[in-house]
Short mmCIF file of C-alpha atoms and ligand atoms in Angstrom, two decimals:
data_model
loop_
_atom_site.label_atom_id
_atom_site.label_comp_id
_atom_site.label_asym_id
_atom_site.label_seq_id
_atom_site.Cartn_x
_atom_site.Cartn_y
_atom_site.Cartn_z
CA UNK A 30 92.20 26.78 118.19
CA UNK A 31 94.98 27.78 120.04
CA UNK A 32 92.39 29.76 122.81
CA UNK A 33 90.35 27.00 125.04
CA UNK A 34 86.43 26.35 123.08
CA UNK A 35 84.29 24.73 125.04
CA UNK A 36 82.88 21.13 124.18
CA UNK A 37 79.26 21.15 123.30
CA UNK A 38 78.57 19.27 126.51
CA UNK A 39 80.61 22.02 128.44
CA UNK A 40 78.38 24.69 126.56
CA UNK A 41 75.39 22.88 127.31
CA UNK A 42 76.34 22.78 131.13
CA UNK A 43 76.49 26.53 131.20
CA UNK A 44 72.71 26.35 129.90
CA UNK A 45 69.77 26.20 132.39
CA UNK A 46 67.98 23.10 130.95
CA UNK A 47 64.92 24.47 129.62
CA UNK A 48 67.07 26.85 127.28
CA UNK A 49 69.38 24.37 126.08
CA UNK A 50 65.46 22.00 125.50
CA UNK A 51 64.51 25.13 123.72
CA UNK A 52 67.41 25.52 121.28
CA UNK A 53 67.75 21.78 120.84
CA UNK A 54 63.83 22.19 119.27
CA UNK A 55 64.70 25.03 117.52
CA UNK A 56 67.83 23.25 115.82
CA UNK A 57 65.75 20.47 114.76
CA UNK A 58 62.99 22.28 113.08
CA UNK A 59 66.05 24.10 111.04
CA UNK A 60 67.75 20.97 110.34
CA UNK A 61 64.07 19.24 109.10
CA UNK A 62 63.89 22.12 106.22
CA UNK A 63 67.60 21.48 105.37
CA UNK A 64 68.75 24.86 107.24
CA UNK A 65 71.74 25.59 109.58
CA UNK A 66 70.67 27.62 112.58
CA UNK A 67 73.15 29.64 114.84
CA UNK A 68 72.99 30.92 118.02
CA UNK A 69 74.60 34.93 117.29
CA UNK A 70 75.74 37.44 119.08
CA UNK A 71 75.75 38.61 123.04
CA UNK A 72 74.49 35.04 124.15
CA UNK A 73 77.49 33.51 122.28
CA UNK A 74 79.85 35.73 124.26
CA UNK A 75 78.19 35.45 127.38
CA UNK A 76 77.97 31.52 126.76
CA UNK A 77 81.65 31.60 126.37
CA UNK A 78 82.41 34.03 129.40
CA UNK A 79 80.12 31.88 131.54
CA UNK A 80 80.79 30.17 134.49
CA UNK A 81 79.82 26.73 134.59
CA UNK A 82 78.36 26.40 137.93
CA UNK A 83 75.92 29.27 137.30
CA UNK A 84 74.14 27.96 134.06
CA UNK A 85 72.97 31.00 132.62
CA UNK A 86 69.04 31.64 131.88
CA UNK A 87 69.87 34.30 128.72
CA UNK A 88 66.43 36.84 128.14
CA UNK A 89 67.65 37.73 124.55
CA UNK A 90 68.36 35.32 122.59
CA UNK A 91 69.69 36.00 118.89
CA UNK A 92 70.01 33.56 116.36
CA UNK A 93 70.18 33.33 112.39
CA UNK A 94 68.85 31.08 109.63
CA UNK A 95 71.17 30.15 106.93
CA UNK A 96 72.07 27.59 104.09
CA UNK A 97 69.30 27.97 101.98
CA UNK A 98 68.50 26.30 98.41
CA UNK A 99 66.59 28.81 96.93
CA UNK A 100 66.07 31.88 96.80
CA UNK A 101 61.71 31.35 98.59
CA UNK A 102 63.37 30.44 101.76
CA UNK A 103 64.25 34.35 102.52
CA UNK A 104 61.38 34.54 105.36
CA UNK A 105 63.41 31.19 106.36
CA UNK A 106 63.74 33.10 109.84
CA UNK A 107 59.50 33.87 109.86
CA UNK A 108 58.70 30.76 109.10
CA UNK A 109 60.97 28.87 111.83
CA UNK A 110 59.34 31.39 114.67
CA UNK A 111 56.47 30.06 113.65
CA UNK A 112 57.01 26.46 113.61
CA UNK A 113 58.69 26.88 117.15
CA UNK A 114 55.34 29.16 118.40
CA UNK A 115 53.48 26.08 117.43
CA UNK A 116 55.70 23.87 119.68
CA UNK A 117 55.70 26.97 122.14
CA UNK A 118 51.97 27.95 122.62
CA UNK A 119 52.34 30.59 125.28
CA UNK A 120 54.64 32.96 123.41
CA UNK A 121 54.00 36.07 121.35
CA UNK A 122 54.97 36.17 117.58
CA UNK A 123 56.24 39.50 115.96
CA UNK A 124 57.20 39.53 112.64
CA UNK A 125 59.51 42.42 111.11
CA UNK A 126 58.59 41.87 107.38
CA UNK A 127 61.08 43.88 105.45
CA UNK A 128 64.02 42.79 107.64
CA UNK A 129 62.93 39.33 107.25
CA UNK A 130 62.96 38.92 110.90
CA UNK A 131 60.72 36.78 113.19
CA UNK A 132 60.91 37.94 117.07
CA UNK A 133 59.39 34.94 119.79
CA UNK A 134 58.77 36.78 123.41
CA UNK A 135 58.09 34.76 126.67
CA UNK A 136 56.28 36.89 129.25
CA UNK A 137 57.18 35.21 132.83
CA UNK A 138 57.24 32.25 131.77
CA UNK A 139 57.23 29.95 134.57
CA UNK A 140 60.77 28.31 133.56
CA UNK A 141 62.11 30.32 130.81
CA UNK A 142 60.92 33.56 132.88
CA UNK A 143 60.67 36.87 130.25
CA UNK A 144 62.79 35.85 127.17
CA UNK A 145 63.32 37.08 123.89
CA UNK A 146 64.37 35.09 120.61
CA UNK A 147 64.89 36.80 117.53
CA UNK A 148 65.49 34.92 114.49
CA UNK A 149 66.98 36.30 111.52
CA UNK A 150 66.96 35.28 108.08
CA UNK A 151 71.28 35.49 106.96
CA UNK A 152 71.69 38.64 105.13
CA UNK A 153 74.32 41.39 104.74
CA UNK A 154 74.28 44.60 106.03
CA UNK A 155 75.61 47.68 103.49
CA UNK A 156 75.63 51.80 104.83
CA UNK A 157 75.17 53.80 101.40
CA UNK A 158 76.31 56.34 103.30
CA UNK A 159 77.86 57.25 106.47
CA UNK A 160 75.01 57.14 109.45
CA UNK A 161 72.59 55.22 107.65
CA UNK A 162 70.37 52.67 108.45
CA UNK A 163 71.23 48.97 107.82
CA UNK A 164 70.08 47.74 103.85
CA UNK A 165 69.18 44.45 104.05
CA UNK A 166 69.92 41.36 101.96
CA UNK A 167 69.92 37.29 102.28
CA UNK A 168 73.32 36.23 102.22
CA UNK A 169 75.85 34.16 104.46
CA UNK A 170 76.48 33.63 108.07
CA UNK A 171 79.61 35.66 107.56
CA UNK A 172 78.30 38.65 106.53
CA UNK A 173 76.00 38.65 108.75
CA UNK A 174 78.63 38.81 111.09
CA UNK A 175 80.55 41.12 109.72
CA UNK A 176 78.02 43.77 110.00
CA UNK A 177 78.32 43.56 113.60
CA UNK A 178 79.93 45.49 116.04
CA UNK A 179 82.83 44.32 117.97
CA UNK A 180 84.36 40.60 117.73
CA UNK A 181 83.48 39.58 120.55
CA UNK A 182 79.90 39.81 119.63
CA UNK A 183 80.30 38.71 115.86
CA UNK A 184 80.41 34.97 117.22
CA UNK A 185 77.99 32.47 115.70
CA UNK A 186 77.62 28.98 117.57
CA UNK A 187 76.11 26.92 114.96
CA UNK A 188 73.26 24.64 116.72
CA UNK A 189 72.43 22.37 113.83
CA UNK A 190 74.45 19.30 112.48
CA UNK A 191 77.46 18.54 110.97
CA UNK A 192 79.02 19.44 113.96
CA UNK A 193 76.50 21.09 116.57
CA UNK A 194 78.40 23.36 118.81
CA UNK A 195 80.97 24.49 116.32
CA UNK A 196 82.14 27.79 116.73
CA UNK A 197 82.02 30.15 114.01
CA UNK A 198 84.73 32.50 114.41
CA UNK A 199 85.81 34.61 111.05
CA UNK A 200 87.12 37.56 113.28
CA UNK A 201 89.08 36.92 115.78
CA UNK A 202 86.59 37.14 118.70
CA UNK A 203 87.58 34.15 121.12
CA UNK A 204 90.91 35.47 121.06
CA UNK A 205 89.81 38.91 122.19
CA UNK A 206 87.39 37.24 124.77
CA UNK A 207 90.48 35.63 126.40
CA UNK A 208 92.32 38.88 126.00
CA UNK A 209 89.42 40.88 127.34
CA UNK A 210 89.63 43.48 124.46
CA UNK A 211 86.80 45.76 122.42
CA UNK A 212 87.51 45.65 118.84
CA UNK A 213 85.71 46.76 116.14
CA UNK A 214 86.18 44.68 112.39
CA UNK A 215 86.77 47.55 110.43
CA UNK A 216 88.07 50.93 110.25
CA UNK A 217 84.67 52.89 109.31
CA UNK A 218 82.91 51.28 111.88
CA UNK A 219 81.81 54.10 114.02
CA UNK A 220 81.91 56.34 111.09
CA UNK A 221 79.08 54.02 110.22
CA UNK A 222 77.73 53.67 113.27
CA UNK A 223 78.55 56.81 115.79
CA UNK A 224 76.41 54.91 118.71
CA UNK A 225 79.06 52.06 119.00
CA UNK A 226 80.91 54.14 120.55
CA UNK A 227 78.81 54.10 123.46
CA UNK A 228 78.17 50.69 122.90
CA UNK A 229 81.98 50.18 122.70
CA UNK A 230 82.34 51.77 126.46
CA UNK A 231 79.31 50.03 127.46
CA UNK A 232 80.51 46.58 127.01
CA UNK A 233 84.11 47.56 128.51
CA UNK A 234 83.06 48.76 131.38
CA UNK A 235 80.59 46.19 132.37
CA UNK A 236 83.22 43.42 131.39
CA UNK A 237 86.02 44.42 132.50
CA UNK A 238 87.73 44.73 129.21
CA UNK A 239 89.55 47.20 127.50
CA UNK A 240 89.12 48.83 124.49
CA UNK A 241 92.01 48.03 121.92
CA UNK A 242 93.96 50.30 120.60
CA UNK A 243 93.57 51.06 117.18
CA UNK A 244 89.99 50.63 117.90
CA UNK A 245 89.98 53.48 120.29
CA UNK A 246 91.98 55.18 118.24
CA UNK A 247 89.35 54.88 115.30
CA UNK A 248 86.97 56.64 118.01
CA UNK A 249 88.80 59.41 118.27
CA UNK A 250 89.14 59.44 114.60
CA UNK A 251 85.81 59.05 113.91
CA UNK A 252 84.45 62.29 116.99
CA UNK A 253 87.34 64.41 115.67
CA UNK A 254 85.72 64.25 112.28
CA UNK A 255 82.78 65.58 113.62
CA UNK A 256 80.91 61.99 113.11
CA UNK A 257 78.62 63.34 116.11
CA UNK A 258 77.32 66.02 113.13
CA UNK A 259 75.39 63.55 110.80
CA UNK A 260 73.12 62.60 113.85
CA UNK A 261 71.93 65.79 114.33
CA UNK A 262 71.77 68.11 111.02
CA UNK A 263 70.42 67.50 107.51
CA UNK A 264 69.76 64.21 107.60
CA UNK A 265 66.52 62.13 107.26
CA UNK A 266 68.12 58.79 108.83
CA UNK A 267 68.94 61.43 112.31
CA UNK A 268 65.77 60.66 113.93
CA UNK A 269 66.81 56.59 113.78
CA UNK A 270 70.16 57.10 115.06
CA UNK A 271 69.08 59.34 117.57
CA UNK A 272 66.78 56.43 118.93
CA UNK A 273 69.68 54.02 119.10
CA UNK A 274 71.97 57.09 120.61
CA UNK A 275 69.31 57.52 123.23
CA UNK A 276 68.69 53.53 124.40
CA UNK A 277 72.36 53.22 124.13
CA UNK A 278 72.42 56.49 127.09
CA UNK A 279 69.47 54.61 128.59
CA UNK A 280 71.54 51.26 129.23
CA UNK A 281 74.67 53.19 130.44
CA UNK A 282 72.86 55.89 132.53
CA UNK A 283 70.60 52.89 134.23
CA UNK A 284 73.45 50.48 135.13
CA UNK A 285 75.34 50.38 138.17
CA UNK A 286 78.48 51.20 136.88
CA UNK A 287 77.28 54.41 135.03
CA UNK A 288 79.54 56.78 136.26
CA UNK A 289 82.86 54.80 135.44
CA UNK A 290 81.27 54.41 131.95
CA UNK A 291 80.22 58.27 131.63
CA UNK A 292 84.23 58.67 132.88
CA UNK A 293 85.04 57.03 130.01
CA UNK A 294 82.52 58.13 127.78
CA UNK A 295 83.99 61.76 128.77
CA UNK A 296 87.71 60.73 128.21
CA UNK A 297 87.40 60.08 124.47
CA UNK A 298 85.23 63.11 124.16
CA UNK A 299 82.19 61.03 122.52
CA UNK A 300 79.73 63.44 124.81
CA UNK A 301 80.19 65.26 121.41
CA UNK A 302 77.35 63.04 120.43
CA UNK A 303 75.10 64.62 122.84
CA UNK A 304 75.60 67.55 121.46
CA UNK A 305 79.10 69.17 119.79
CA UNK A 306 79.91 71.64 123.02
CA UNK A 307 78.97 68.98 125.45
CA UNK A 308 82.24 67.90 127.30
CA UNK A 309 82.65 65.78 130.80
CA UNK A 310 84.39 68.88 133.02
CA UNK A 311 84.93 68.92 136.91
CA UNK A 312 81.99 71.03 137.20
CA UNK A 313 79.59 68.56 135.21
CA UNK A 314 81.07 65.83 137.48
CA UNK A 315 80.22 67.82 140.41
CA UNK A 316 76.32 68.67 139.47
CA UNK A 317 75.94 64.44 138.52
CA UNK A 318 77.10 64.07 142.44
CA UNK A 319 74.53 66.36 143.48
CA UNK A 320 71.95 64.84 141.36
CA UNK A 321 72.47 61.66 143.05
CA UNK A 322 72.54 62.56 146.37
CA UNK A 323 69.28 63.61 145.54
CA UNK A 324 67.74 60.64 144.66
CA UNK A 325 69.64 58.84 146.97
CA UNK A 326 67.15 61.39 149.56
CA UNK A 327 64.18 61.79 147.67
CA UNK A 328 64.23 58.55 145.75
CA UNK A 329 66.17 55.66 147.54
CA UNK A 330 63.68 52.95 146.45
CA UNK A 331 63.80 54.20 142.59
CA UNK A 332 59.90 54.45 142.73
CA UNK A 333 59.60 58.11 142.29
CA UNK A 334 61.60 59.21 139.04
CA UNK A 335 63.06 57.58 136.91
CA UNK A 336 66.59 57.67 137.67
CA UNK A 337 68.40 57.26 134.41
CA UNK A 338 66.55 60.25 133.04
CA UNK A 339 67.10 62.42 136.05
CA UNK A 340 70.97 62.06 135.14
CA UNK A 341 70.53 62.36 131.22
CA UNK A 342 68.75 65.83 132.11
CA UNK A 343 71.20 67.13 134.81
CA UNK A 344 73.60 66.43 131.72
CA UNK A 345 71.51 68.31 129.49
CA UNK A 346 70.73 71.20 131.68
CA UNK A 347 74.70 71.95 132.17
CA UNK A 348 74.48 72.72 127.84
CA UNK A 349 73.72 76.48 127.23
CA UNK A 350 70.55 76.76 127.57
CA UNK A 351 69.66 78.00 124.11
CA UNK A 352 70.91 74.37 123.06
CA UNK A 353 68.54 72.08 125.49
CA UNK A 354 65.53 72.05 124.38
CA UNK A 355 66.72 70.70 120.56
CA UNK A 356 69.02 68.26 122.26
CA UNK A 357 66.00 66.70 124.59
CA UNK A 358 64.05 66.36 121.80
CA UNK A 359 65.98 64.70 119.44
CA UNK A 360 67.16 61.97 122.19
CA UNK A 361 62.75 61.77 122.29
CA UNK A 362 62.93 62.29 126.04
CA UNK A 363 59.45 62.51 127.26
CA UNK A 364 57.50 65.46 126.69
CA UNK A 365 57.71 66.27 130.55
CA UNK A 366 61.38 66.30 130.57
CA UNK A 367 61.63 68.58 127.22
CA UNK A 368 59.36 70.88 128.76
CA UNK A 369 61.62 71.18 132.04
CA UNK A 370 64.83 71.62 130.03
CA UNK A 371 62.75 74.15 128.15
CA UNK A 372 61.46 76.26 131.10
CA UNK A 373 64.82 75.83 133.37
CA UNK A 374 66.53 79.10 132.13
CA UNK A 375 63.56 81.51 132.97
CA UNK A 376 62.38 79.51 136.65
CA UNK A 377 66.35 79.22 137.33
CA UNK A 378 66.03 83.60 136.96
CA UNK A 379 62.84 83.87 138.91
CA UNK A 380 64.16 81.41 141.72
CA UNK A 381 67.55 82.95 141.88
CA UNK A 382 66.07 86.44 141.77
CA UNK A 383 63.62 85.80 144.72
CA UNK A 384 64.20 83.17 147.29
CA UNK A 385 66.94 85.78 148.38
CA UNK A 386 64.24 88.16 149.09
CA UNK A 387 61.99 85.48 151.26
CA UNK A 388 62.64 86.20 155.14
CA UNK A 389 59.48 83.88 155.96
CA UNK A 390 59.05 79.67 155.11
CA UNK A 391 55.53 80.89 154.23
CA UNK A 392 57.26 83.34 151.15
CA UNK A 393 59.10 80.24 150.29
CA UNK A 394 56.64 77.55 150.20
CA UNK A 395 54.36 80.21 147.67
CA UNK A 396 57.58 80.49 145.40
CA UNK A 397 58.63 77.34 145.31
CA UNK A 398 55.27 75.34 145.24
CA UNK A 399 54.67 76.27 141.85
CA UNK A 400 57.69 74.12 140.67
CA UNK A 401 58.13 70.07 141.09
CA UNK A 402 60.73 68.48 142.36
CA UNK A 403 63.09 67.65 139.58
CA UNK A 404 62.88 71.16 138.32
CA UNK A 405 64.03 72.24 141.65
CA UNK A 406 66.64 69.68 141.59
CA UNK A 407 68.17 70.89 138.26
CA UNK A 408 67.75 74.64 139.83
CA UNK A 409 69.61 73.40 142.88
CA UNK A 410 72.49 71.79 140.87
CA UNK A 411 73.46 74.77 139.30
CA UNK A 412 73.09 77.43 142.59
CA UNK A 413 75.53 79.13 145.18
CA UNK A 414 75.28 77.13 148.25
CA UNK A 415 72.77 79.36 149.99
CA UNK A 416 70.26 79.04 147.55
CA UNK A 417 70.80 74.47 147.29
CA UNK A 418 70.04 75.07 150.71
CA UNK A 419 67.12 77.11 150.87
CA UNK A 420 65.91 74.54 148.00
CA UNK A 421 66.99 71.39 150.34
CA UNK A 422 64.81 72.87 153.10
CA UNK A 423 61.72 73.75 151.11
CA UNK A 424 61.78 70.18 149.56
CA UNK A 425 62.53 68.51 152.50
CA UNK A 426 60.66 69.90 155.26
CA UNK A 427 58.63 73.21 154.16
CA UNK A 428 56.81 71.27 151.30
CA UNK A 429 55.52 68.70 154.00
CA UNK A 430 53.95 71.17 156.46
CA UNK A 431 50.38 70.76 156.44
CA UNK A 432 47.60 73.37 157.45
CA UNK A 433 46.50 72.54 161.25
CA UNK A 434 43.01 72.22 160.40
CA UNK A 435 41.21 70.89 156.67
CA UNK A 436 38.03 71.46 155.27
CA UNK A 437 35.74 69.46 157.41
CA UNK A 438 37.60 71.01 160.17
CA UNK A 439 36.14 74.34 159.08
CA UNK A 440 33.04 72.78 158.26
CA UNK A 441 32.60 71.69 162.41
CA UNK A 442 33.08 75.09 163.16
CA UNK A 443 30.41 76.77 161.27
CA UNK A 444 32.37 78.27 158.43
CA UNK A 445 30.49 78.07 155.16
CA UNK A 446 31.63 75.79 152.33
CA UNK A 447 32.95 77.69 149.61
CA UNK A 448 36.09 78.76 148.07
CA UNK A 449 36.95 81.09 151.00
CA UNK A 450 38.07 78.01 151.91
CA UNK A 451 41.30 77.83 150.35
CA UNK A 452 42.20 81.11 151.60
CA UNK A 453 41.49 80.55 154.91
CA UNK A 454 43.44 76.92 154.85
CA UNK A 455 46.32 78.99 153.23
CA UNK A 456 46.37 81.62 155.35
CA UNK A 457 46.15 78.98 158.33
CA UNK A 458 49.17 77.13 156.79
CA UNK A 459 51.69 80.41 156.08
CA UNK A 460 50.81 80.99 160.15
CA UNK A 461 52.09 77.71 160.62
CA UNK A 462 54.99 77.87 158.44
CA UNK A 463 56.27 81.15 159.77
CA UNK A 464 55.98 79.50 163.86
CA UNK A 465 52.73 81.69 164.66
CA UNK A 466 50.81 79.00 165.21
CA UNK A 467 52.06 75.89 166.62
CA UNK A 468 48.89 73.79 168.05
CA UNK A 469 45.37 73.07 167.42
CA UNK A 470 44.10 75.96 170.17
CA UNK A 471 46.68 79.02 168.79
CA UNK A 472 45.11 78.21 165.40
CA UNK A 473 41.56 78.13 166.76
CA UNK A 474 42.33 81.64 167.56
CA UNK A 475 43.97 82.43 164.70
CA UNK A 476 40.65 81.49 162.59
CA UNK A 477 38.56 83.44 165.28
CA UNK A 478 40.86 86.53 164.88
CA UNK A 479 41.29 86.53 161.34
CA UNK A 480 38.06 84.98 160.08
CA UNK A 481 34.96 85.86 162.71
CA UNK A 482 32.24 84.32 161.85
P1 LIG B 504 73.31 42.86 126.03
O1 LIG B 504 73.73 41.71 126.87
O2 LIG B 504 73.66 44.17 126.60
O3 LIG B 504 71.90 42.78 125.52
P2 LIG B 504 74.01 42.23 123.33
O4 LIG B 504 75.34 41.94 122.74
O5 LIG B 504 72.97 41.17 123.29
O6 LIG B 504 74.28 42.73 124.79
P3 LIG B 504 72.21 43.95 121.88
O7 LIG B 504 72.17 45.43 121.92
O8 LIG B 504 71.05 43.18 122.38
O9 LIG B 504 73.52 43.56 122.65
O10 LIG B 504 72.54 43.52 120.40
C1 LIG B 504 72.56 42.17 119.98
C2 LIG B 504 73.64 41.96 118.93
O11 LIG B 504 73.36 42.76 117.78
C3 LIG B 504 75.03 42.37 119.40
O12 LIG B 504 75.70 41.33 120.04
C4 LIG B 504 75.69 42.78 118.11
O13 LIG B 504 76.22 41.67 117.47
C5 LIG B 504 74.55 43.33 117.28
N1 LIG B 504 74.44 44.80 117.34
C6 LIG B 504 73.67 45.52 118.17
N2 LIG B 504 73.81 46.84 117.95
C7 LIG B 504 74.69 46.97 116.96
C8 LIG B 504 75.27 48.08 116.26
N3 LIG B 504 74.96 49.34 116.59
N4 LIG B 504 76.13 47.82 115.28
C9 LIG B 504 76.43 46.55 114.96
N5 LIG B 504 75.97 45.47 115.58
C10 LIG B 504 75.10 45.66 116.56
#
């Protein structure tokens, strides 16, 4: 190799030491049925990226059985989780029958801390048809490789003997990890697979890399041929690839470098995905920086929303709105946030209409109370100045104002219990609101001038 590999004792100093135990185990149990086992995928790259004076602790692990005799050893993958569960008490077993693949989870583990192996039986990957789920069938290390996305994750780091530590590399991948490139292995690839697109930017942006040319150019191929169509309309495998669509958003919308990505995202025009008009303009940037200066007030410990989906519904909110409510539900956004995209249009009217007619923070609060926050947020995004601030205001201070007195205030002073009540508290509160009352003795009089007993 012309590119710098790693010896297997440089590899295994980039380990923790309980991971590199585990895989050790794991490559012996292959090698005792007469197996080879590789370690696939994103821990192979971020092996290789890795620094070796942080050894990495990796939470999903991928790796794939392969070298089989006969054609019983196709649950190879099952049957290896389970022989490593054995060793491995604490860990949860899943088994994905038809894909032949085993899945072993560690829940906070005290060393390996939350980690996630899946172990695949070898098998090739075919699309009958463009957008399709993955058919599955044992066959080589290679091609199961080649069914991935980009190079740099189609590395295979082959654990057992001859040769532990040899790097499988049919693709070109080290050389594009050194040249901190994207690139996909063949020209249908997001054709195939529209969400690698995302996944394409994803990876880019949080390496550091660049997407390669032709392969970017195969992205704009593949959204100026409408690719973004066959995940919406007519099509029974949709619903799957709106899933992946939606935890590809999900990764890009939650990480810290989301609006570079969404930049990027917007540049190559794969918001098309979203939905065919959707397109990253000035004005869309503008509404995203609003949204977060929300959260960054209402929200700064990230305990109160959840922040990715606040953004992927500010971006759905700027569509028409005759388009959101299809678009939220295919991306299977909770039912909450379908039925706010749903409802915006007519509470945007009815807010727009009358908050300019309010003169008093009591007419305000009893317009605005019916709505919660994030529905006022997307309302605020999208309104003249006057009206974000009126909004600000109501969230920010009207909402908190409290009636002077509660119940068992009322209670003390001889009022019966009884839902007059709420009337009175609400009529106590709007007096408060609107400055008429402004201490415990003015609203003693208020309640003796407007409710004698
Ligand atoms: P991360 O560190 O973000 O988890 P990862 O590379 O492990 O990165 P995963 O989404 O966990 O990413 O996928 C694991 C592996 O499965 C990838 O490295 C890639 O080889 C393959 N893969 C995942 N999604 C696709 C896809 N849409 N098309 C082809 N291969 C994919």
């Amino acid at each position: 190799d012309r590119v710098n590999l790693p010896t297997l004792g440089e590899l295994r100093s980039r380990l923790a030491p309980p991971l590199w135990e585990f895989l050790t185990k794991a490559s012996l149990q292959a090698k005792q049925r007469g197996w080879h086992l590789y370690l696939v995928g994103g821990a192979v790259r971020d092996l290789l990226l890795a620094n070796p004076n942080e050894p990495l602790l990796i939470q999903d692990i991928d790796m794939v059985v392969d070298g089989f005799h006969s054609a019983a050893d196709v649950g190879a993958g099952v049957e290896l989780a389970k022989a490593l569960q054995e060793i491995y008490p604490n860990t949860r077993l899943e088994v994905h029958g038809s894909f032949q693949t085993a899945a072993l989870l560690w829940r906070k583990d005290p060393v390996l801390g939350s980690m996630w192996v899946d172990i695949a039986t070898a098998r090739t990957e075919f699309y009958p048809y463009p957008a399709a789920n993955p058919e599955v069938e044992a066959s080589s290390i290679r091609q199961d490789l080649y069914r991935r996305d980009f190079t740099i994750n189609a590395l295979a780091l082959r654990l057992t003997p001859p040769r532990p530590g040899k790097l499988m590399d049919f693709f070109g991948g080290l050389l594009d990890l050194h040249a901190k490139q994207i690139r996909v292995l063949h020209v249908n690839s997001f054709i195939e697979d529209p969400t690698r697109i995302y996944r394409a930017v994803r990876f880019a942006v949080r390496l550091g890399f660049t997407i390669e040319c032709q392969t970017e150019e195969y992205i704009r191929y593949a959204i100026e041929s409408g690719v973004y169509d066959r995940t919406t309309k007519e099509n029974h495998k949709a619903p799957a690839l709106q899933t992946r669509l939606k935890a590809e958003l999900k990764h890009i919308l939650q990480a810290s470098y989301w609006k570079v990505a969404l930049q990027l995202l917007g540049d190559l025009g794969a918001l098309q995905c979203i939905h065919p008009t959707l397109k990253l303009d000035d004005e869309l940037l503008r509404q995203l920086r609003l949204m977060e200066r929300c959260l960054q007030r209402f929200d700064p410990e990230q305990q109160r929303f959840v922040h990715w989906q606040m953004r992927i519904e500010a971006i759905i909110a700027f569509l028409k709105p005759e388009y959101r409510y299809l678009v939220a539900k295919n991306l299977q956004l909770q039912d909450e946030s379908i039925r706010r995209l749903q409802n915006l249009a007519s509470t945007q009217e009815i807010v727009l209409e009358s908050l300019p007619e309010c003169d008093r923070s009591s007419q305000i609060v009893k317009l605005l109370r019916h709505y919660d926050l994030p529905m006022l947020i997307l309302i605020a995004l999208r309104s003249p100045r006057k009206i974000r601030q009126q909004i600000w205001h109501y969230a920010t201070v009207l909402a908190n104002v409290q009636p002077i007195f509660n119940g068992n205030d009322l209670k003390k002073f001889g009022y019966k219990p009884g839902p007059k009540y709420k009337q009175i508290l609400d009529d106590l509160l709007s007096a408060t609101l609107d400055g008429e009352i402004t201490n415990k003795i003015e609203a003693k009089e208020f309640l003796t001038k407007s409710y004698p007993l």
